[in-house]
Short mmCIF file of C-alpha atoms in Angstrom, two decimals:
data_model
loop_
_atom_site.label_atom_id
_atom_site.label_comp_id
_atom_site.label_asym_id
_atom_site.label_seq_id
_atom_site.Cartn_x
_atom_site.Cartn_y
_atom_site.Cartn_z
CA UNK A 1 2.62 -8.93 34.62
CA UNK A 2 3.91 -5.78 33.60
CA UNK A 3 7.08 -7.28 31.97
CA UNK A 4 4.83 -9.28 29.60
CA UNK A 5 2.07 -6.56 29.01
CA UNK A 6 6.03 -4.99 27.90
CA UNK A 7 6.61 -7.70 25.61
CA UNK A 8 3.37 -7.97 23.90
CA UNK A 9 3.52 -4.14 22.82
CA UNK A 10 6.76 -4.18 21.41
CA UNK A 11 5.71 -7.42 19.36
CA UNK A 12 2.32 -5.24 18.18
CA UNK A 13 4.35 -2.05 17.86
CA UNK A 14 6.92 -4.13 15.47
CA UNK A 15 4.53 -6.25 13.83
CA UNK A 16 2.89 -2.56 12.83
CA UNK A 17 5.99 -1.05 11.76
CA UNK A 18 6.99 -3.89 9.43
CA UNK A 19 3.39 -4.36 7.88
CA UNK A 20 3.08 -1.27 6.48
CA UNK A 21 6.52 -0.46 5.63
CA UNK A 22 4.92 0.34 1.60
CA UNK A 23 2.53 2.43 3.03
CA UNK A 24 5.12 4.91 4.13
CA UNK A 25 6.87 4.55 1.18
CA UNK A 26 3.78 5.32 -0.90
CA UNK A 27 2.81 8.07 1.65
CA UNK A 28 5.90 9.96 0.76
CA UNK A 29 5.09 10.20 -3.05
CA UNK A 30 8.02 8.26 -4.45
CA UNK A 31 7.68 5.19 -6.63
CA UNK A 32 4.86 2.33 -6.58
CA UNK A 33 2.81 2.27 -4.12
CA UNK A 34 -0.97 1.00 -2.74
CA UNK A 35 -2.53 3.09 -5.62
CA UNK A 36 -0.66 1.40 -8.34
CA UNK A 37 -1.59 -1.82 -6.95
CA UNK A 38 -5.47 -1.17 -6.25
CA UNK A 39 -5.64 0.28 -9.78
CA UNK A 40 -3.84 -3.10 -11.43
CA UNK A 41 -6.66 -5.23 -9.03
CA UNK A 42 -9.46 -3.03 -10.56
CA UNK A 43 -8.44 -3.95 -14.00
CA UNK A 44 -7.60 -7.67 -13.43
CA UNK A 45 -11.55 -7.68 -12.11
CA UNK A 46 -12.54 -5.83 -15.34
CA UNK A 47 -14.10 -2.52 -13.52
CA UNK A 48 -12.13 -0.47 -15.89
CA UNK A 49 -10.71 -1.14 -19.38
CA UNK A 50 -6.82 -0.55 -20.59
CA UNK A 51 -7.45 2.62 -21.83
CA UNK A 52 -8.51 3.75 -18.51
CA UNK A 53 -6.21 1.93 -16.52
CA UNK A 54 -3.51 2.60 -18.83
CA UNK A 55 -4.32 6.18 -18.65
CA UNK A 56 -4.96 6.69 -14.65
CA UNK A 57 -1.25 4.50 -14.27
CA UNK A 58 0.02 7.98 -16.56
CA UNK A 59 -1.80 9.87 -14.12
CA UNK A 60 -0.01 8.19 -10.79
CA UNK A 61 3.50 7.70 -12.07
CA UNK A 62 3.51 11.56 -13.19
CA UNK A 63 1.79 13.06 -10.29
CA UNK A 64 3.97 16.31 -8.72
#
């Protein structure tokens, strides 16, 4: 029992790690990321128009 309650948290504990491997990467500040992409899904819905996604995109890829 305890060897399989073993092997069913390292399969969640991997699972996690692999699933939000862009999240880090976006965490960290460095290239696209989860904003870039929820900005691009607002636009394709048409809650914002290119001039405002074009200019909160400026805003993202030139944050310090």
């Amino acid at each position: 029992m305890l060897f399989w309650g073993a092997v069913i948290t390292a399969i969640v504990l991997f699972s996690r790690t692999v699933g939000t491997g862009n999240r880090r990467y976006d965490a960290g500040g460095h290239g696209p990321g989860i904003a870039e992409h929820l900005l691009a899904e607002r636009f394709a819905r048409g809650e914002i128009d290119e001039s405002e996604y074009t200019a909160r995109l400026n805003v993202l890829r030139h944050r310090a």
